């Protein structure tokens, strides 16, 4: 089998703050195959956004990638984004990997027109004239199904609704036909009905253009609808990884189980109260010893869970879990 | 998570500027070495200003004369604080000789530097010392640390006593400007409508008239300017920036939940304005006041420099510079007061900047 | 748009009336009058006897209470007449016309230099933010910003006119020109430029320090915004991100600053013109207050206020041009 499109290995990203060295991402490994969608799931503050930012080395000071590799393989080359030069990286950003952010309201530059901002990414990566870039921008607006694309080209971001702006962001991300799109909570800031439209659009574009997607979200419902594979992240680490089908039918890690139980059930007959996981994700300065989930875990046992950090192990083909007692809990 | 935490603590801050807010601000301020250095310098100036007569002067700090204790040096702060006995006994301001002559039993503690900011020290005024040099000979020397001016008056003594003026100018005029600015801004921002219309117009009008021109005209109007009148005029013209900022803060804060809550409990407008809103608007308003102190010192310097300052014998740094204008070859008349004004203005600006960074919530979040 | 402009202009006119009324009242409240101050100070023997003085005051219309005087002044202004200077026996407009050139020479050059240097300095400071060289230049700029103009002027005078006297670096102490008016044109230009170096330096450095710090602070604010991350994610280089994306956004506060500097362009600086005895507007203002020359004071006040209001309007209009979110209406 060929190398995966993107392979993150043992990524460590730390923030240096007055509290000391804070490892927001602590040894994350992931891989994404061409044309597939990987969902990265976790509560806020677990490090999933930092993982996404690290992939394109967009983490800004005081954050820094401390170790690990991010190998990005295209038809003609394979480069490590962690060690790549700034120039190589710029070719990848926007050209080979597109990115969509959480806040469509603030992610577009307020003083440039929509057309301008889509055309910019085309001009940055392809040798095209202004008018060619502009017609490409129009084409992209049509592709992401923005109404009145011709007119929108000359409008400014503040004249558009949140959903429209997110479509523009998708257009920017896709304008250079990248191999991968990193979508960091692309629907969190939007209304529920708009959320569904945007997800549908992303899924449709993936199947038409063959672009792989790394979808970062805290919403398991979104994952279930759109992803092929899922990785669950907790306190800077991956705790469980499997195909979406496998994970939803046979979750192994107590945290994943908790997350699945915490979802509201639409089934009208089910009147049982909504389960919650007690406590919150610890911030990096307060990561507990041993298994980082043990203070919130109902199955935690001393001394293994609070002293011995569990390793990520493969319990069945393609299904990885970071728990000492995964099999026991689920038997 | 951390985002939520920040938001929660901010809400608590907004509800009541707890001691936590100011001690937090102080913690952040302390981390800036330059800001601390500037604060240290301001403290140093305050000490110099308070003890000016004990640092440089020709009057004893404390003396025993005919069986009583006196503090003649206080006469530098206020003439009437110098015991009249010394005028009756014909001291004519020269203590060292007269004390011994008129009362051989007397003793005195002298200021660190025996020099006077208002007159030339004469020969043998201090037994065995020469007269202060004047004109070209007034280079800085052992007895006149910063040199003397064209009339032989010691510059070091003038500088030390001028510190009092410089600090007073800053605090008094900005105290006045701050009060006017906060009042005007608070009225406009809180009540809005036609009150805001009037206060905003008023602010705009005062902003339209060039400050220095307005001040010069006002100084002419008050006739016989004293340093206090100068301070009042600087204060009365320097409140516009503070008013605009206070207005903006009040506009923002009057919409917040805690003001609604206060109103719901039946608190009156004045109480809401000054008990609930003002403490929360204080941090952003303090910043332009600090910068204002720096600019008030600058303005007083410019006025004295132009010859419109308080009349002699008031020792102000700007008036020393004024005397240098016609005596450019006496470089020490420029360098010492010039550096004095510069460092003081710089220190206040740095303190203001430190305060801004320590209290600005946006900058605070970004630093996290 | 037209309605907006009309409203602004009308509001401005009201403001102007209030300002001039205040300044007129203030000027007339100053002790003495043009006749006593001017003649009495220069030569006590030439002091006018009370009858003559009364007659002169009647000629200038100064015998009536000041509100009447103001009414007369403003009705003349509406007809386009700023009156005649009492102490200089010249129409005020002509007087302003003579002084405006020297002032614009200084402040115009200073304004150009300020922006020409402040923008690259601000960009440089924010591109290298936090590095040792940036911290050093930042500190120097901060020190310059706190350095009083009048102190700097005296330092420069001591260095270039006293210490460097009789060297090729000597610069003239004051005045605008030493040559007579029949000297060749280019020699006169060079002489004026030679005299202008110190005043221009003094007027440039403070504003330069302020503006570059202002630009840097605004850039730092913009660079934290989400759309800058978007620009980087598009593959734009650091220079393009800074200049194209970030700087374009800082133009919004900058045009306000530019608009507000309009009055200083023509008003000049009282202090600098006084120190270097530069025959400009600031000095004229200073002298006219000292001489109680009411028509000149009022003419200058009017001009200055008009420019201030125009500058504010200009800033608001430019604002709506550089920021598509703002609509003046």
Coordinates of C-alpha atoms in Angstrom, one line a residue, chain A:
Chain A
X1 CA 0.0 0.0 0.0
X2 CA 1.2 3.5 -0.9
X3 CA 2.1 6.0 1.8
X4 CA -0.8 7.8 3.3
X5 CA -1.5 11.3 2.1
X6 CA -0.7 12.8 5.5
X7 CA 1.0 11.1 8.3
X8 CA 1.5 12.8 11.7
X9 CA 3.9 11.0 14.0
X10 CA 4.4 11.7 17.6
X11 CA 3.6 15.4 17.3
X12 CA 4.3 17.4 20.4
X13 CA 3.3 21.1 20.4
X14 CA 4.0 23.1 23.5
X15 CA 3.1 26.6 24.7
X16 CA 5.6 28.4 26.9
X17 CA 3.6 30.4 29.3
X18 CA 4.2 31.9 32.8
X19 CA 2.9 28.6 34.2
X20 CA 5.8 26.8 32.4
X21 CA 5.9 24.4 29.5
X22 CA 2.4 23.4 28.5
X23 CA 2.1 20.5 26.0
X24 CA -1.2 21.1 24.3
X25 CA -0.5 18.3 21.9
X26 CA 1.5 15.5 23.4
X27 CA 2.5 12.7 21.1
X28 CA -0.3 12.6 18.6
X29 CA -0.1 10.2 15.6
X30 CA -2.7 10.3 12.8
X31 CA -2.8 9.3 9.2
X32 CA -5.2 10.3 6.4
X33 CA -5.6 8.3 3.2
X34 CA -6.3 10.0 -0.1
X35 CA -9.9 10.9 -0.6
X36 CA -11.1 9.9 2.8
X37 CA -12.5 11.8 5.7
X38 CA -10.9 11.6 9.2
X39 CA -12.8 13.0 12.1
X40 CA -10.8 14.3 15.0
X41 CA -13.2 14.5 18.0
X42 CA -12.8 15.9 21.5
X43 CA -14.1 18.4 24.0
X44 CA -12.9 22.0 23.8
X45 CA -9.4 22.4 25.1
X46 CA -8.2 18.8 24.3
X47 CA -5.7 20.0 21.7
X48 CA -7.5 19.2 18.5
X49 CA -7.3 22.7 17.0
X50 CA -3.7 23.0 18.0
X51 CA -3.1 19.7 16.1
X52 CA -4.8 21.2 13.0
X53 CA -2.8 24.4 13.3
X54 CA 0.5 22.5 13.8
X55 CA -0.1 20.6 10.5
X56 CA 0.4 23.8 8.5
X57 CA 2.8 25.2 11.2
X58 CA 0.3 28.0 11.9
X59 CA 0.7 27.8 15.6
X60 CA 1.8 31.3 16.7
X61 CA 4.1 32.3 19.5
X62 CA 4.3 31.3 22.3
X63 CA 3.3 27.9 20.8
X64 CA 6.0 25.8 19.1
X65 CA 6.2 22.3 17.6
X66 CA 8.7 20.6 19.7
X67 CA 9.1 17.2 18.1
X68 CA 7.5 14.8 15.8
X69 CA 7.0 14.6 12.0
X70 CA 4.2 15.5 9.6
X71 CA 4.8 13.7 6.3
X72 CA 2.8 15.0 3.4
X73 CA 2.9 12.8 0.3
X74 CA 1.7 13.9 -3.1
X75 CA 2.2 12.3 -6.5
X76 CA 5.6 13.8 -7.1
X77 CA 7.1 14.3 -3.6
X78 CA 7.0 13.6 0.0
X79 CA 7.9 16.3 2.5
X80 CA 8.1 16.7 6.3
X81 CA 6.1 19.8 7.1
X82 CA 7.8 20.1 10.5
X83 CA 11.2 20.6 9.0
X84 CA 10.3 22.0 5.6
X85 CA 11.6 25.5 4.7
X86 CA 9.2 28.4 4.9
X87 CA 9.1 28.6 1.1
X88 CA 8.2 24.9 0.7
X89 CA 5.6 25.3 3.3
X90 CA 4.0 28.3 1.6
X91 CA 3.5 26.1 -1.5
X92 CA 1.6 23.6 0.5
X93 CA -0.5 26.1 2.4
X94 CA -3.5 26.9 0.3
X95 CA -2.0 25.1 -2.7
X96 CA -1.9 21.4 -1.6
X97 CA -3.7 21.8 1.8
X98 CA -6.6 24.1 2.2
X99 CA -7.9 25.2 5.5
X100 CA -11.3 26.2 6.9
X101 CA -11.7 27.9 10.2
X102 CA -14.2 28.0 12.9
X103 CA -15.2 31.7 12.8
X104 CA -16.4 32.7 9.3
X105 CA -17.3 36.1 10.7
X106 CA -13.7 37.1 11.4
X107 CA -11.7 34.8 9.1
X108 CA -12.1 37.0 6.1
X109 CA -10.3 40.2 5.6
X110 CA -12.9 43.0 6.0
X111 CA -11.2 45.4 3.6
X112 CA -11.0 43.2 0.5
X113 CA -13.8 42.0 -1.8
X114 CA -14.8 38.3 -1.8
X115 CA -13.6 37.9 -5.4
X116 CA -10.3 39.5 -4.5
X117 CA -9.8 37.1 -1.6
X118 CA -10.5 34.0 -3.6
X119 CA -8.4 35.2 -6.5
X120 CA -5.5 35.9 -4.2
X121 CA -5.0 32.2 -3.4
X122 CA -5.2 31.3 -7.1
X123 CA -2.6 34.0 -7.9
X124 CA -0.3 32.9 -5.1
X125 CA -0.1 29.3 -6.4
X126 CA -0.7 29.4 -10.1
X127 CA 0.8 31.6 -12.8
X128 CA -2.4 33.2 -14.0
X129 CA -3.5 36.6 -15.0
X130 CA -5.8 38.7 -12.8
X131 CA -8.8 38.1 -15.0
X132 CA -8.1 34.4 -15.1
X133 CA -7.9 34.4 -11.3
X134 CA -11.1 36.3 -11.2
X135 CA -12.9 33.9 -13.4
X136 CA -11.6 31.0 -11.3
X137 CA -13.1 32.8 -8.3
X138 CA -16.4 33.0 -10.0
X139 CA -16.2 29.4 -10.8
X140 CA -15.5 28.5 -7.2
X141 CA -18.4 30.6 -5.9
X142 CA -20.7 28.7 -8.3
X143 CA -19.2 25.4 -7.0
X144 CA -19.9 26.2 -3.4
X145 CA -23.4 27.3 -4.4
X146 CA -23.4 30.9 -3.5
X147 CA -26.4 32.7 -4.9
X148 CA -25.7 35.5 -7.4
X149 CA -22.0 34.6 -7.7
X150 CA -21.3 37.4 -10.2
X151 CA -22.6 40.0 -7.9
X152 CA -21.0 38.5 -4.8
X153 CA -17.5 38.8 -6.3
X154 CA -17.5 42.5 -5.7
X155 CA -19.1 42.5 -2.3
X156 CA -17.3 42.7 1.0
X157 CA -17.4 40.1 3.8
X158 CA -19.7 42.2 6.0
X159 CA -22.4 42.1 3.4
X160 CA -22.6 38.3 3.7
X161 CA -24.3 36.1 6.2
X162 CA -22.3 33.6 8.3
X163 CA -23.2 30.6 6.2
X164 CA -22.3 32.5 3.0
X165 CA -19.0 33.5 4.5
X166 CA -18.2 29.9 5.4
X167 CA -19.0 28.9 1.8
X168 CA -16.5 31.6 0.7
X169 CA -13.9 30.1 3.0
X170 CA -14.5 26.7 1.5
X171 CA -14.1 28.3 -2.0
X172 CA -10.8 29.7 -0.9
X173 CA -9.7 26.4 0.5
X174 CA -10.7 24.5 -2.6
X175 CA -9.6 27.1 -5.2
X176 CA -6.3 25.4 -6.0
X177 CA -7.7 21.9 -6.0
X178 CA -5.8 20.7 -2.9
X179 CA -5.3 17.1 -1.9
X180 CA -6.4 17.8 1.6
X181 CA -8.7 20.1 3.5
X182 CA -8.4 20.7 7.1
X183 CA -11.7 21.9 8.5
X184 CA -11.4 23.2 12.1
X185 CA -14.9 23.2 13.5
X186 CA -16.3 24.6 10.3
X187 CA -19.9 24.5 11.5
X188 CA -19.7 25.4 15.2
X189 CA -20.4 29.1 14.7
X190 CA -23.4 28.5 12.4
X191 CA -27.1 27.8 12.8
X192 CA -28.2 24.2 12.8
X193 CA -29.9 24.3 9.4
X194 CA -26.8 26.0 7.8
X195 CA -24.6 23.5 9.5
X196 CA -26.2 20.7 7.7
X197 CA -25.9 22.5 4.4
X198 CA -22.2 23.2 4.8
X199 CA -21.5 19.6 5.8
X200 CA -23.4 18.3 2.9
X201 CA -21.5 20.7 0.6
X202 CA -18.2 19.5 2.0
X203 CA -19.1 15.8 1.6
X204 CA -20.4 16.4 -1.9
X205 CA -17.2 18.3 -2.9
X206 CA -15.1 15.5 -1.5
X207 CA -16.8 12.9 -3.5
X208 CA -16.6 15.0 -6.7
X209 CA -13.1 16.3 -6.3
X210 CA -11.5 13.4 -4.4
X211 CA -10.1 15.7 -1.7
X212 CA -9.3 14.2 1.6
X213 CA -10.7 15.9 4.7
X214 CA -9.4 16.2 8.2
X215 CA -12.6 17.3 10.1
X216 CA -12.1 18.7 13.5
X217 CA -15.2 18.8 15.7
X218 CA -16.6 18.2 19.1
X219 CA -19.9 17.0 17.6
X220 CA -20.1 13.2 17.3
X221 CA -23.3 13.6 15.2
X222 CA -21.2 15.4 12.5
X223 CA -18.7 12.6 12.6
X224 CA -21.3 9.9 12.2
X225 CA -22.7 11.6 9.1
X226 CA -19.5 12.5 7.3
X227 CA -16.4 10.6 8.4
X228 CA -14.8 7.3 7.3
X229 CA -12.4 7.2 10.2
X230 CA -12.5 8.7 13.7
X231 CA -9.8 9.6 16.2
X232 CA -10.9 10.6 19.7
X233 CA -8.6 13.1 21.5
X234 CA -8.3 13.8 25.2
X235 CA -5.9 16.0 27.1
X236 CA -3.4 16.3 24.2
X237 CA -3.5 12.6 23.3
X238 CA -5.4 10.2 21.0
X239 CA -7.3 7.8 23.2
X240 CA -9.1 5.8 20.6
X241 CA -9.0 5.4 16.9
X242 CA -11.0 3.3 14.5
X243 CA -13.2 3.4 11.4
X244 CA -16.4 5.3 12.0
X245 CA -18.6 2.2 11.7
X246 CA -16.4 0.3 14.2
X247 CA -16.2 3.1 16.7
X248 CA -19.9 3.8 16.8
X249 CA -20.8 0.1 17.1
X250 CA -18.1 -0.9 19.5
X251 CA -16.6 2.0 21.4
X252 CA -13.8 0.8 23.8
X253 CA -12.4 3.7 25.7
X254 CA -14.5 4.8 28.7
X255 CA -14.2 8.4 27.4
X256 CA -15.6 7.5 24.0
X257 CA -18.4 5.6 25.6
X258 CA -19.1 8.6 27.8
X259 CA -19.1 10.9 24.8
X260 CA -21.5 8.6 22.9
X261 CA -23.8 8.4 25.9
X262 CA -23.8 12.1 26.4
X263 CA -25.4 12.7 23.0
X264 CA -29.1 13.5 23.2
X265 CA -31.2 10.7 21.8
X266 CA -33.9 11.7 19.4
X267 CA -35.8 8.5 20.0
X268 CA -39.0 9.6 21.6
X269 CA -39.5 6.4 23.6
X270 CA -36.1 6.8 25.3
X271 CA -36.9 8.9 28.4
X272 CA -33.7 8.1 30.3
X273 CA -31.8 11.2 31.5
X274 CA -28.9 12.4 29.5
X275 CA -25.6 10.9 30.7
X276 CA -22.7 13.3 31.4
X277 CA -19.0 12.8 32.1
X278 CA -18.3 14.5 35.4
X279 CA -15.6 17.2 35.5
X280 CA -13.8 19.0 32.7
X281 CA -10.8 18.5 30.4
X282 CA -7.8 19.4 32.5
X283 CA -5.7 22.3 31.1
X284 CA -2.1 21.3 30.2
X285 CA -0.6 22.6 33.5
X286 CA -2.9 20.2 35.4
X287 CA -2.6 17.0 33.4
X288 CA -2.9 14.1 35.9
X289 CA -0.3 11.3 36.1
X290 CA -1.0 7.9 34.7
X291 CA -4.0 7.8 32.4
X292 CA -5.0 11.4 31.9
X293 CA -8.7 10.4 32.0
X294 CA -8.6 8.5 35.3
X295 CA -9.9 11.3 37.6
X296 CA -13.1 11.3 35.5
X297 CA -13.3 7.6 34.8
X298 CA -15.8 5.4 36.6
X299 CA -13.7 2.3 35.9
X300 CA -10.4 3.7 37.1
X301 CA -8.5 1.3 39.3
X302 CA -5.5 2.0 41.5
X303 CA -2.6 1.7 41.1
X304 CA -2.5 1.1 37.3
X305 CA -4.7 4.0 36.2
X306 CA -3.2 6.7 38.3
X307 CA 0.5 5.7 38.0
X308 CA 1.0 3.9 34.7
X309 CA 0.2 5.9 31.5
X310 CA -1.5 3.4 29.2
X311 CA -0.1 3.0 25.6
X312 CA -2.2 3.2 22.5
X313 CA -2.6 -0.4 21.5
X314 CA -4.4 -2.2 18.6
X315 CA -7.1 -4.4 20.1
X316 CA -8.6 -5.5 16.8
X317 CA -7.4 -4.7 13.3
X318 CA -7.5 -1.0 12.8
X319 CA -9.0 -0.3 16.2
X320 CA -6.6 1.4 18.6
X321 CA -7.3 2.3 22.2
X322 CA -5.4 3.9 25.1
X323 CA -6.8 2.1 28.1
X324 CA -5.5 -0.6 30.5
X325 CA -8.8 -2.3 30.9
X326 CA -10.6 -1.7 27.5
X327 CA -11.5 -5.4 27.0
X328 CA -12.6 -5.9 30.6
X329 CA -14.9 -2.9 30.6
X330 CA -16.6 -4.0 27.4
X331 CA -16.9 -7.7 28.1

